[in-house]
XYZ file of C-alpha atoms in Angstrom:
705
model
C 46.536 58.430 -47.273
C 49.490 59.765 -45.285
C 51.803 57.534 -43.319
C 50.298 58.946 -40.086
C 46.763 58.122 -41.294
C 47.865 54.592 -42.218
C 49.389 54.133 -38.773
C 46.215 55.402 -37.043
C 44.129 53.017 -39.193
C 46.415 50.130 -38.288
C 46.074 50.965 -34.570
C 42.255 51.119 -34.851
C 42.029 47.739 -36.601
C 44.485 46.229 -34.160
C 42.467 47.516 -31.172
C 39.285 46.058 -32.687
C 40.950 42.701 -33.205
C 42.334 42.708 -29.665
C 38.868 43.637 -28.347
C 37.233 40.817 -30.307
C 39.876 38.362 -29.150
C 39.342 39.435 -25.532
C 35.572 39.046 -25.913
C 36.080 35.619 -27.463
C 38.408 34.576 -24.643
C 35.925 35.801 -22.024
C 33.067 33.973 -23.727
C 35.117 30.804 -23.902
C 36.115 31.129 -20.273
C 32.507 31.822 -19.216
C 31.221 28.987 -21.335
C 33.825 26.590 -19.984
C 33.058 27.717 -16.444
C 29.344 27.191 -16.979
C 29.946 23.836 -18.623
C 32.334 22.854 -15.865
C 29.742 23.778 -13.249
C 27.002 21.811 -15.035
C 29.384 18.918 -15.504
C 30.209 18.906 -11.787
C 26.533 18.839 -10.765
C 25.847 16.108 -13.338
C 28.802 13.975 -12.245
C 28.093 14.292 -8.521
C 24.356 13.562 -8.899
C 25.033 10.561 -11.102
C 27.708 9.263 -8.722
C 25.398 9.567 -5.697
C 22.503 7.836 -7.448
C 24.645 4.982 -8.746
C 25.963 4.390 -5.222
C 22.360 3.902 -4.103
C 21.380 1.790 -7.112
C 24.309 -0.574 -6.605
C 23.844 -0.787 -2.822
C 22.012 -4.118 -3.184
C 22.752 -6.964 -5.567
C 19.495 -7.281 -7.504
C 20.647 -9.599 -10.247
C 22.190 -9.512 -13.705
C 19.156 -8.122 -15.536
C 18.892 -5.155 -13.194
C 22.647 -4.464 -13.215
C 22.867 -4.675 -17.018
C 19.934 -2.285 -17.370
C 21.469 0.235 -14.957
C 24.936 -0.045 -16.537
C 23.573 0.553 -20.031
C 21.435 3.576 -19.165
C 23.883 5.487 -16.956
C 26.888 4.971 -19.198
C 26.009 4.309 -22.835
C 22.574 5.954 -23.040
C 23.350 9.069 -20.977
C 26.674 9.628 -22.766
C 24.944 9.237 -26.119
C 22.284 11.815 -25.227
C 24.933 14.307 -24.106
C 27.034 13.617 -27.198
C 24.067 14.523 -29.421
C 23.695 17.885 -27.621
C 19.948 17.327 -27.194
C 17.978 20.332 -25.984
C 14.389 20.128 -24.682
C 12.418 23.375 -24.708
C 15.682 25.310 -24.420
C 17.122 23.200 -21.600
C 20.340 21.170 -22.232
C 20.065 17.413 -21.756
C 22.841 17.444 -19.164
C 20.746 19.635 -16.878
C 17.683 17.461 -17.496
C 19.580 14.285 -16.667
C 20.916 15.846 -13.473
C 17.357 16.667 -12.428
C 16.317 13.092 -13.253
C 19.072 11.684 -11.039
C 18.148 13.991 -8.149
C 14.418 13.199 -8.430
C 15.094 9.444 -8.409
C 17.364 9.793 -5.392
C 14.722 11.773 -3.478
C 12.006 9.147 -4.101
C 14.360 6.317 -3.160
C 15.331 8.104 0.064
C 11.667 8.530 1.010
C 10.972 4.859 0.119
C 8.275 5.977 -2.320
C 9.866 3.769 -4.955
C 12.080 0.670 -4.929
C 15.425 0.223 -6.659
C 13.833 -2.257 -9.054
C 11.482 0.390 -10.448
C 14.239 2.761 -11.556
C 14.761 0.984 -14.920
C 11.097 1.633 -15.748
C 11.533 5.321 -14.809
C 14.451 5.519 -17.237
C 12.405 3.753 -19.914
C 9.552 6.264 -19.577
C 12.086 9.121 -19.574
C 13.445 7.986 -22.950
C 9.920 7.453 -24.292
C 9.071 11.008 -23.267
C 12.109 12.420 -25.094
C 11.237 10.404 -28.175
C 7.499 11.077 -28.381
C 6.645 14.422 -26.771
C 6.798 16.325 -30.069
C 5.014 13.658 -32.087
C 2.022 12.560 -30.015
C -0.126 13.663 -27.043
C 1.679 13.158 -23.757
C -1.163 10.968 -22.492
C -0.167 8.269 -24.983
C 3.253 8.014 -23.359
C 2.016 8.447 -19.798
C -1.094 6.245 -19.772
C 0.848 3.385 -18.139
C 3.127 5.527 -15.965
C 2.612 5.078 -12.217
C 1.988 8.071 -9.964
C 5.473 7.984 -8.400
C 7.227 7.568 -11.731
C 5.143 10.421 -13.119
C 6.143 12.637 -10.201
C 9.829 11.907 -10.911
C 9.427 12.922 -14.552
C 7.463 15.991 -13.508
C 10.443 17.104 -11.390
C 12.831 16.230 -14.218
C 11.170 18.574 -16.707
C 9.857 21.156 -14.231
C 10.133 24.770 -15.387
C 9.787 24.130 -19.131
C 6.679 23.651 -21.319
C 7.046 19.854 -21.364
C 7.167 19.861 -17.570
C 3.943 21.893 -17.447
C 2.204 19.305 -19.632
C 3.446 16.428 -17.472
C 2.404 18.335 -14.355
C -1.196 18.486 -15.598
C -1.196 14.756 -16.278
C 0.320 13.931 -12.872
C -2.168 16.254 -11.192
C -5.089 14.459 -12.839
C -3.669 11.090 -11.807
C -3.316 12.341 -8.217
C -6.917 13.515 -8.209
C -8.117 10.195 -9.545
C -6.316 8.369 -6.737
C -7.242 10.964 -4.087
C -10.500 12.652 -5.165
C -10.452 14.955 -2.129
C -7.994 17.126 -4.108
C -10.549 17.729 -6.855
C -12.704 20.568 -5.402
C -9.635 22.727 -4.722
C -8.070 22.112 -8.157
C -10.921 21.700 -10.608
C -11.237 25.436 -11.347
C -7.523 25.970 -12.039
C -6.830 26.976 -15.664
C -4.688 23.957 -16.518
C -7.543 21.596 -15.608
C -10.373 23.390 -17.441
C -10.336 20.961 -20.412
C -10.713 18.034 -17.996
C -13.461 19.362 -15.714
C -16.119 16.870 -16.833
C -13.756 13.960 -16.245
C -12.702 15.281 -12.837
C -16.322 15.815 -11.831
C -17.022 12.176 -12.692
C -14.021 11.047 -10.623
C -15.358 13.068 -7.688
C -18.880 11.661 -7.975
C -17.766 8.078 -8.514
C -15.021 7.910 -5.878
C -16.126 10.343 -3.166
C -19.904 10.827 -3.552
C -20.254 12.206 -0.025
C -17.816 15.005 -0.873
C -19.714 15.985 -4.012
C -22.939 16.129 -2.004
C -21.258 18.230 0.666
C -20.012 20.733 -1.922
C -23.485 20.998 -3.414
C -24.975 21.490 0.048
C -22.464 24.290 0.646
C -23.499 25.767 -2.718
C -19.958 25.671 -4.057
C -20.318 27.809 -7.209
C -17.859 25.885 -9.408
C -19.107 22.408 -8.487
C -22.767 23.469 -8.614
C -22.356 24.975 -12.073
C -20.569 21.919 -13.440
C -23.176 19.549 -11.989
C -26.025 21.567 -13.521
C -24.476 21.171 -16.993
C -23.430 17.522 -16.650
C -25.202 14.686 -18.445
C -23.080 11.992 -16.829
C -25.228 9.237 -15.291
C -23.132 8.938 -12.135
C -22.970 12.688 -11.538
C -26.735 13.034 -11.986
C -27.467 10.068 -9.737
C -25.170 11.118 -6.875
C -26.110 14.807 -6.989
C -29.804 13.938 -6.693
C -29.361 11.983 -3.447
C -30.392 13.999 -0.413
C -27.699 14.498 2.244
C -28.471 13.243 5.721
C -28.640 10.042 7.742
C -29.955 7.991 4.803
C -27.313 9.116 2.292
C -25.057 6.057 2.667
C -28.009 3.689 2.425
C -29.468 5.447 -0.626
C -26.155 5.905 -2.465
C -25.888 2.354 -3.938
C -29.376 2.736 -5.442
C -28.664 6.091 -7.134
C -28.848 4.748 -10.694
C -31.928 2.648 -9.917
C -33.632 5.789 -8.624
C -32.669 7.668 -11.808
C -34.102 4.818 -13.879
C -37.366 4.928 -11.841
C -36.859 1.353 -10.653
C -37.251 2.464 -7.040
C -37.751 5.689 -5.054
C -35.516 7.239 -2.428
C -38.391 7.080 0.073
C -38.740 3.342 -0.527
C -35.031 2.826 0.132
C -35.217 4.816 3.367
C -38.153 2.719 4.518
C -36.404 -0.505 3.463
C -33.274 0.394 5.452
C -35.286 0.114 8.666
C -35.397 -3.666 8.125
C -31.743 -4.803 7.910
C -32.294 -8.246 6.358
C -34.557 -6.916 3.616
C -32.325 -3.938 2.932
C -29.165 -6.081 2.731
C -30.835 -8.445 0.293
C -31.871 -5.523 -1.912
C -28.368 -4.012 -1.570
C -26.663 -7.230 -2.718
C -29.093 -7.607 -5.621
C -28.488 -4.048 -6.812
C -24.696 -4.268 -6.499
C -24.636 -7.412 -8.623
C -26.999 -5.835 -11.165
C -24.561 -2.966 -11.556
C -21.529 -5.256 -11.714
C -22.928 -7.563 -14.393
C -24.204 -4.750 -16.623
C -22.696 -4.698 -20.146
C -22.501 -0.884 -19.961
C -19.164 0.201 -18.495
C -20.487 3.352 -16.804
C -23.139 1.328 -14.977
C -20.661 -1.463 -14.181
C -18.222 0.992 -12.574
C -20.870 3.035 -10.698
C -19.498 3.822 -7.209
C -17.466 0.629 -7.280
C -15.136 1.434 -4.374
C -17.631 3.374 -2.193
C -20.104 0.492 -2.496
C -17.395 -2.036 -1.579
C -16.587 0.042 1.525
C -20.295 0.359 2.336
C -20.608 -3.420 2.291
C -17.907 -3.640 4.967
C -19.974 -1.368 7.210
C -23.248 -3.161 6.525
C -21.831 -6.675 6.969
C -20.339 -5.698 10.316
C -23.286 -3.646 11.512
C -26.012 -6.128 10.556
C -24.363 -9.505 11.091
C -20.767 -9.711 12.292
C -21.236 -7.553 15.390
C -24.250 -9.681 16.369
C -22.312 -12.928 15.866
C -19.312 -11.554 17.792
C -21.517 -10.548 20.724
C -22.788 -14.155 20.971
C -19.332 -15.670 20.915
C -19.873 -17.773 24.051
C -23.278 -19.047 22.943
C -23.882 -22.378 21.198
C -23.535 -22.248 17.414
C -27.285 -22.744 16.965
C -27.927 -19.436 18.738
C -24.741 -17.632 17.710
C -25.290 -18.052 13.963
C -29.072 -18.003 13.881
C -29.043 -14.622 12.171
C -27.520 -16.253 9.069
C -30.263 -18.832 8.579
C -32.405 -16.735 6.240
C -29.538 -15.403 4.125
C -28.944 -16.439 0.518
C -25.579 -17.655 -0.799
C -25.046 -14.234 -2.359
C -25.525 -12.492 0.967
C -23.178 -14.936 2.704
C -20.596 -14.229 0.005
C -20.918 -10.484 0.632
C -20.441 -11.026 4.373
C -17.195 -12.907 3.639
C -16.101 -9.996 1.424
C -16.894 -7.425 4.105
C -15.948 -9.352 7.211
C -12.171 -9.390 7.043
C -10.526 -7.670 10.003
C -13.525 -7.593 12.338
C -14.690 -11.200 12.582
C -13.571 -13.989 14.903
C -11.755 -16.859 13.205
C -14.422 -19.383 14.211
C -17.116 -17.057 12.870
C -15.347 -16.601 9.552
C -14.879 -20.339 9.150
C -18.531 -20.991 9.957
C -19.742 -18.415 7.408
C -17.376 -19.788 4.762
C -18.460 -23.412 5.333
C -22.131 -22.443 5.240
C -21.550 -20.477 2.021
C -19.797 -23.451 0.397
C -22.464 -25.926 1.537
C -25.347 -23.732 0.359
C -23.770 -22.753 -2.973
C -22.844 -26.350 -3.822
C -26.572 -27.139 -3.950
C -26.861 -24.982 -7.082
C -23.267 -25.555 -8.184
C -20.314 -23.442 -7.081
C -19.177 -22.795 -10.648
C -22.639 -21.597 -11.611
C -22.732 -19.352 -8.553
C -19.533 -17.509 -9.429
C -20.564 -17.238 -13.081
C -23.931 -15.774 -12.069
C -22.328 -12.993 -10.028
C -19.673 -12.257 -12.664
C -16.943 -13.231 -10.189
C -17.666 -10.014 -8.277
C -14.627 -9.015 -6.120
C -13.244 -12.532 -6.543
C -9.678 -11.330 -5.925
C -10.771 -9.872 -2.587
C -12.608 -13.093 -1.770
C -9.445 -15.112 -2.466
C -7.375 -12.703 -0.391
C -9.779 -13.005 2.559
C -9.939 -16.799 2.552
C -6.207 -17.117 1.864
C -5.478 -15.819 5.355
C -7.259 -18.886 6.724
C -5.603 -21.374 4.361
C -8.876 -22.025 2.509
C -7.871 -21.433 -1.118
C -6.955 -25.064 -1.705
C -10.299 -26.071 -0.230
C -12.068 -23.801 -2.716
C -10.054 -25.071 -5.686
C -11.129 -28.608 -4.886
C -14.761 -27.575 -5.320
C -14.765 -25.526 -8.534
C -13.588 -25.874 -12.115
C -9.794 -25.640 -12.178
C -9.914 -24.137 -15.666
C -12.321 -21.389 -14.538
C -10.251 -20.716 -11.433
C -7.064 -20.502 -13.485
C -8.677 -18.075 -15.902
C -9.498 -15.733 -13.025
C -6.061 -16.086 -11.411
C -4.439 -15.380 -14.779
C -6.467 -12.205 -15.039
C -5.205 -11.027 -11.657
C -1.580 -11.860 -12.449
C -1.945 -9.686 -15.554
C -3.602 -6.992 -13.442
C -0.673 -7.191 -11.031
C 1.570 -6.202 -13.937
C -0.310 -2.915 -14.294
C 2.388 -0.284 -14.472
C 0.158 2.383 -12.930
C 0.246 0.825 -9.476
C 2.486 2.159 -6.740
C 5.308 -0.040 -5.471
C 3.394 -0.646 -2.243
C 0.303 -1.807 -4.135
C 2.401 -4.136 -6.272
C 4.170 -5.633 -3.251
C 0.954 -6.104 -1.243
C -0.813 -7.785 -4.158
C 2.258 -9.914 -4.890
C 2.390 -11.085 -1.250
C -1.231 -12.219 -1.412
C -0.774 -13.890 -4.799
C 2.352 -15.699 -3.554
C 0.382 -17.183 -0.664
C -2.433 -18.232 -3.004
C -0.066 -19.865 -5.499
C 1.870 -21.590 -2.731
C -1.321 -23.247 -1.494
C -2.488 -24.522 -4.918
C 0.815 -25.351 -6.663
C 0.146 -29.099 -6.422
C -2.780 -28.822 -8.870
C -1.128 -29.720 -12.203
C -3.794 -28.183 -14.469
C -3.598 -24.828 -12.708
C 0.184 -24.958 -12.458
C 0.786 -25.682 -16.148
C -1.623 -23.045 -17.452
C -0.222 -20.366 -15.129
C 3.404 -21.176 -15.963
C 2.632 -20.846 -19.688
C 0.904 -17.503 -19.093
C 3.766 -16.175 -16.987
C 6.244 -17.211 -19.689
C 4.251 -15.264 -22.289
C 4.180 -12.190 -20.038
C 7.916 -12.428 -19.429
C 8.628 -12.519 -23.167
C 6.897 -9.207 -23.913
C 9.367 -6.807 -25.647
C 9.399 -4.093 -22.989
C 9.480 -6.376 -19.942
C 13.247 -5.985 -19.472
C 12.551 -2.371 -18.471
C 10.107 -3.450 -15.753
C 12.503 -5.387 -13.564
C 10.300 -5.401 -10.431
C 7.367 -6.997 -12.242
C 9.679 -9.357 -14.114
C 11.205 -10.555 -10.845
C 7.794 -10.991 -9.222
C 6.570 -13.076 -12.170
C 9.755 -15.151 -11.995
C 9.064 -15.672 -8.295
C 5.503 -16.802 -9.046
C 6.849 -19.315 -11.555
C 9.380 -20.529 -8.987
C 6.583 -21.180 -6.497
C 4.555 -23.136 -9.053
C 7.580 -25.193 -10.077
C 8.426 -25.939 -6.453
C 11.857 -24.324 -6.734
C 11.470 -22.056 -3.721
C 11.084 -23.220 -0.136
C 9.350 -20.575 1.941
C 8.863 -22.703 5.020
C 12.393 -22.185 6.344
C 13.876 -18.724 6.845
C 16.360 -18.525 9.702
C 15.811 -14.799 10.219
C 12.199 -15.407 11.260
C 12.306 -18.793 13.013
C 14.043 -17.475 16.135
C 14.281 -13.965 17.575
C 17.816 -13.828 18.935
C 18.314 -11.751 22.059
C 21.734 -10.585 20.837
C 20.022 -8.810 17.917
C 17.950 -6.782 20.370
C 21.008 -5.563 22.262
C 22.648 -2.240 21.475
C 25.639 -1.425 23.671
C 24.438 -4.120 26.082
C 21.006 -2.444 26.461
C 17.635 -3.658 25.210
C 15.098 -0.866 24.656
C 11.413 -1.334 23.885
C 8.865 1.415 23.056
C 5.081 0.987 23.524
C 2.593 3.291 21.799
C -0.836 3.921 23.354
C -3.573 6.175 21.922
C -6.325 8.446 23.182
C -9.632 6.579 23.107
C -12.049 4.812 25.428
C -10.185 1.499 25.347
C -6.744 3.006 25.915
C -7.020 3.540 29.686
C -8.055 -0.076 30.258
C -5.368 -1.436 27.949
C -2.717 0.779 29.555
C -3.754 -0.266 33.064
C -3.631 -3.961 32.131
C -0.208 -3.507 30.554
C 1.192 -1.811 33.674
C -0.114 -4.652 35.825
C 1.668 -7.236 33.662
C 5.080 -5.895 34.777
C 5.843 -7.777 37.999
C 7.313 -5.439 40.665
C 9.710 -8.239 41.627
C 11.250 -8.111 38.156
C 10.885 -4.440 37.173
C 11.527 -0.992 38.635
C 9.013 1.622 37.528
C 9.679 5.346 36.997
C 6.956 7.888 36.174
C 8.299 10.514 33.741
C 5.113 12.578 33.507
C 3.765 11.742 30.072
C 5.369 8.309 29.934
C 6.469 5.422 32.139
C 9.837 3.639 32.166
C 10.358 0.075 33.409
C 13.892 -1.149 34.156
C 14.672 -4.830 34.622
C 16.033 -5.647 38.078
C 18.082 -8.641 37.010
C 19.215 -10.464 33.893
C 19.619 -8.459 30.710
C 19.547 -4.685 31.079
C 16.145 -3.994 29.525
C 14.161 -0.759 29.445
C 10.500 -0.581 28.466
C 9.005 2.834 27.677
C 5.232 3.423 27.525
C 3.535 6.694 26.705
C 0.456 7.432 28.818
C -2.853 7.664 26.940
C -5.206 10.634 27.368
C -2.562 13.044 28.651
C -3.061 16.792 28.384
C -0.676 17.238 25.391
C -2.126 14.149 23.662
C -0.693 10.769 22.700
C 1.252 11.984 19.672
C 3.159 14.592 21.693
C 3.688 12.154 24.571
C 5.122 9.549 22.205
C 7.459 12.075 20.600
C 8.622 13.282 24.011
C 9.296 9.674 25.000
C 11.305 8.958 21.833
C 13.347 12.152 22.255
C 14.134 11.154 25.836
C 15.324 7.722 24.680
C 17.593 9.306 22.070
C 18.924 11.886 24.567
C 19.852 9.067 26.941
C 21.878 7.537 24.127
C 19.673 4.466 23.668
C 18.327 2.901 20.479
C 14.911 1.257 20.290
C 15.021 -2.311 18.938
C 11.411 -3.314 19.725
C 8.206 -1.393 19.008
C 4.844 -2.386 20.469
C 1.648 -0.955 18.961
C -1.241 -0.957 21.467
C -4.295 0.537 19.847
C -6.957 0.129 17.190
C -6.050 -0.454 13.549
C -6.866 3.124 12.569
C -3.966 4.295 14.767
C -1.525 1.849 13.240
C -0.274 4.243 10.553
C 0.818 6.657 13.304
C 2.862 3.958 14.996
C 4.414 2.878 11.708
C 5.650 6.431 11.101
C 7.660 6.222 14.319
C 9.109 2.756 13.885
C 12.765 2.910 12.859
C 14.964 0.584 10.826
C 16.876 -0.259 14.022
C 13.948 -2.359 15.185
C 14.318 -6.141 15.286
C 10.879 -6.918 16.740
C 7.516 -5.253 16.088
C 4.215 -6.193 17.684
C 1.118 -5.139 15.723
C -1.656 -6.557 17.874
C -4.391 -4.294 16.520
C -7.288 -5.602 14.461
C -6.184 -6.452 10.937
C -2.533 -5.478 11.483
C -1.524 -8.080 8.891
C -2.376 -5.672 6.063
C 0.343 -3.229 7.168
C 3.175 -5.720 7.586
C 4.830 -4.764 4.293
C 5.236 -1.125 5.424
C 7.255 -2.224 8.456
C 9.073 -5.003 6.630
C 10.547 -2.512 4.144
C 12.311 -0.702 6.996
C 14.283 -3.807 7.935
C 13.733 -7.166 6.185
C 15.216 -9.055 9.173
C 12.550 -7.697 11.481
C 10.357 -10.220 13.337
C 6.714 -9.108 13.221
C 3.630 -10.349 15.064
C 0.255 -9.220 13.744
C -3.379 -10.324 13.565
C -5.596 -11.211 10.622
C -8.653 -10.026 12.476
C -9.429 -9.085 16.067
C -6.624 -8.013 18.396
C -7.274 -8.287 22.128
C -5.532 -7.419 25.384
C -6.483 -10.927 26.554
C -3.851 -12.164 24.099
C -1.532 -9.168 23.898
C -0.676 -8.913 27.593
C 0.247 -12.563 28.326
C 2.042 -12.886 24.984
C 4.172 -9.795 25.573
C 4.786 -10.803 29.196
C 6.190 -14.148 28.046
C 8.329 -12.569 25.322
C 9.797 -9.914 27.621
C 10.424 -12.401 30.420
C 12.389 -14.633 28.046
C 14.345 -11.654 26.690
C 15.326 -10.459 30.172
C 16.429 -14.003 31.007
C 18.573 -14.036 27.850
C 16.436 -16.713 26.208
C 15.993 -16.559 22.425
C 12.374 -16.673 21.237
C 11.626 -19.767 19.174
C 8.295 -18.901 17.561
C 7.208 -22.471 16.886
C 7.724 -23.419 20.525
C 6.072 -20.255 21.849
C 3.013 -20.701 19.611
C 2.710 -24.340 20.639
C 2.812 -23.316 24.310
C 0.126 -20.665 23.870
C -2.099 -22.936 21.811
C -2.030 -25.303 24.774
C -2.507 -22.459 27.250
C -5.562 -20.870 25.615
C -8.161 -23.583 26.074
C -11.394 -21.690 26.609
C -13.394 -21.026 23.459
C -12.980 -17.247 23.470
C -9.210 -16.886 23.925
C -8.465 -19.874 21.683
C -10.471 -18.219 18.914
C -8.755 -14.871 19.426
C -5.251 -16.362 19.443
C -5.912 -18.313 16.228
C -5.855 -15.063 14.247
C -2.392 -14.039 15.535
C 0.423 -14.715 13.063
C 3.977 -15.487 14.232
C 6.936 -14.016 12.301
C 7.843 -17.315 10.611
C 4.438 -17.802 8.955
C 4.458 -14.921 6.471
C 4.824 -16.711 3.139
C 4.117 -13.454 1.279
C 6.799 -11.545 3.145
C 9.378 -14.261 2.574
C 8.451 -14.189 -1.105
C 9.036 -10.433 -1.370
C 12.345 -10.787 0.444
C 13.551 -13.311 -2.120
C 12.233 -11.224 -5.021
C 13.990 -8.084 -3.806
C 17.059 -10.055 -2.705
C 16.966 -8.436 0.728
């Protein structure tokens, strides 16, 4: 090789080395840039989430759990360079943080549930390659599942989780099933989904068959499931609801559909047969029979109890008891029990108390313990919830075996710990249980057994990851041990006028709806504003009242039955308030209970006072309470009426304008003295002042709000 050739060879090798070095440098720079970008997203998402998680002091257990996961655990996962289906763990964790933040922002989940989300996340990483995903996700709640679905979205594991979450959604909301059941990912689960549809929404299955839906019709024709066969054989029409509870009996040739239709023409006879069949199903040893149309039948009982008995009793409210309650004379204890189960929300307080006392008196003849045993404690938790609102649980406990009662309560405390429930379900059930326990905590036998059971639940290995449930159980134990006083809570004893003021203005928004009662209610409400005290301005779709003296108070009311509709009128009113630079601190719902969810959507956290005078508004208190725990709320257990609403609101607003704080004990005492006639006294007895919500005070202490 010549010297020239050697030099050319040296240049070639040198160029190659330089090229490789440049490529290496570029790769390193690109890699570092990519890593830096991922690291920035990860750091910012983690920082934002931790700011939210630490925004409230929720105790040492919660803080320790959060500290450990977001520092030690996350750093360890990143240090091990874990990759899931080709996706780096740092990206996955970032998605987890963002998904948690989104659910917290929408109030779909509470801060206390985040440790359980993290627990299920780690379980998923550990098990997804070794066992079916259903084994990990069988206890995962729908919201937690949705968070994990977002976390792993776009990779095979995410697709698997998505199927599971989709099935869970369809089980909770069966109306999704017809549109999803034919999708490829759900083909292996079609039989199960068809059963969910038949058992939870039988009227929808029948409708799809009537429409000759090809997918549903084909699946039904091939199904051997007892519930599917029973529901699909019921003829649609005016007798469908009445025939539905007897579907299995018809399949078993115990009765014919024609006989049920004929029986339904005689309410007393039909209701007796209905109760007998429901209890036959409930006490069956076969699970499929026991669970047959459980929720639809429970809802049907509400309709029947109101249609056949409660509406009649309500219409005779002013009559002597002998006439008013005559319709109950031929009913058995079982039928009376079913009326108590179905009557909540629509029955006068005096009527409820009469039915309860008659049920107790009649059932004690055969033995109250034997009665509950004979019906398999059917819907006993609902029964306790209904009578708890009237302070009757202690009365019941004094009449039945304390050991039997404790066994049932223990079962429902365990059920409350079910990790599949949504946060709202857990909080609602915990509120009811807190009120029940508070009323029976002086019974030593019950107290000691329940404390021991709670201690055993608290000691379960994984409980430290389920901080919300752990705190609720601790709260239950505190009630039983007498360590928590729920009778005094300054925030709810007095509504202070200064809390209602924003920039020296007090603004109140009233929501009316478009139905037959709205015009009358609206007219009565307008008349309650004395022209000597208030100026009135008509703004087209809403009215504005301005106080003439005292505190500067503005009351806004949307008009019902306007051309654009109540929803648009309300939104226009709220936009006008905001444009004027005001902030609403009181919201007044004036409408039936089925409109309440629309009002709740428009109530803001700025509110200090909310009036929920619709029938059964008590059940929605927790939704409003979560917006602002200091909020003072008035609601009803049962019937709401303008005969109570108008004078009550007139008194409250008059005091506010005159700069007088509202002491709820004094106000309730005044109105108890004021309402002396039988009708108004009965109506007012179901209204609950802000300082009487034991369940709400319990949740506030549990969540440390």
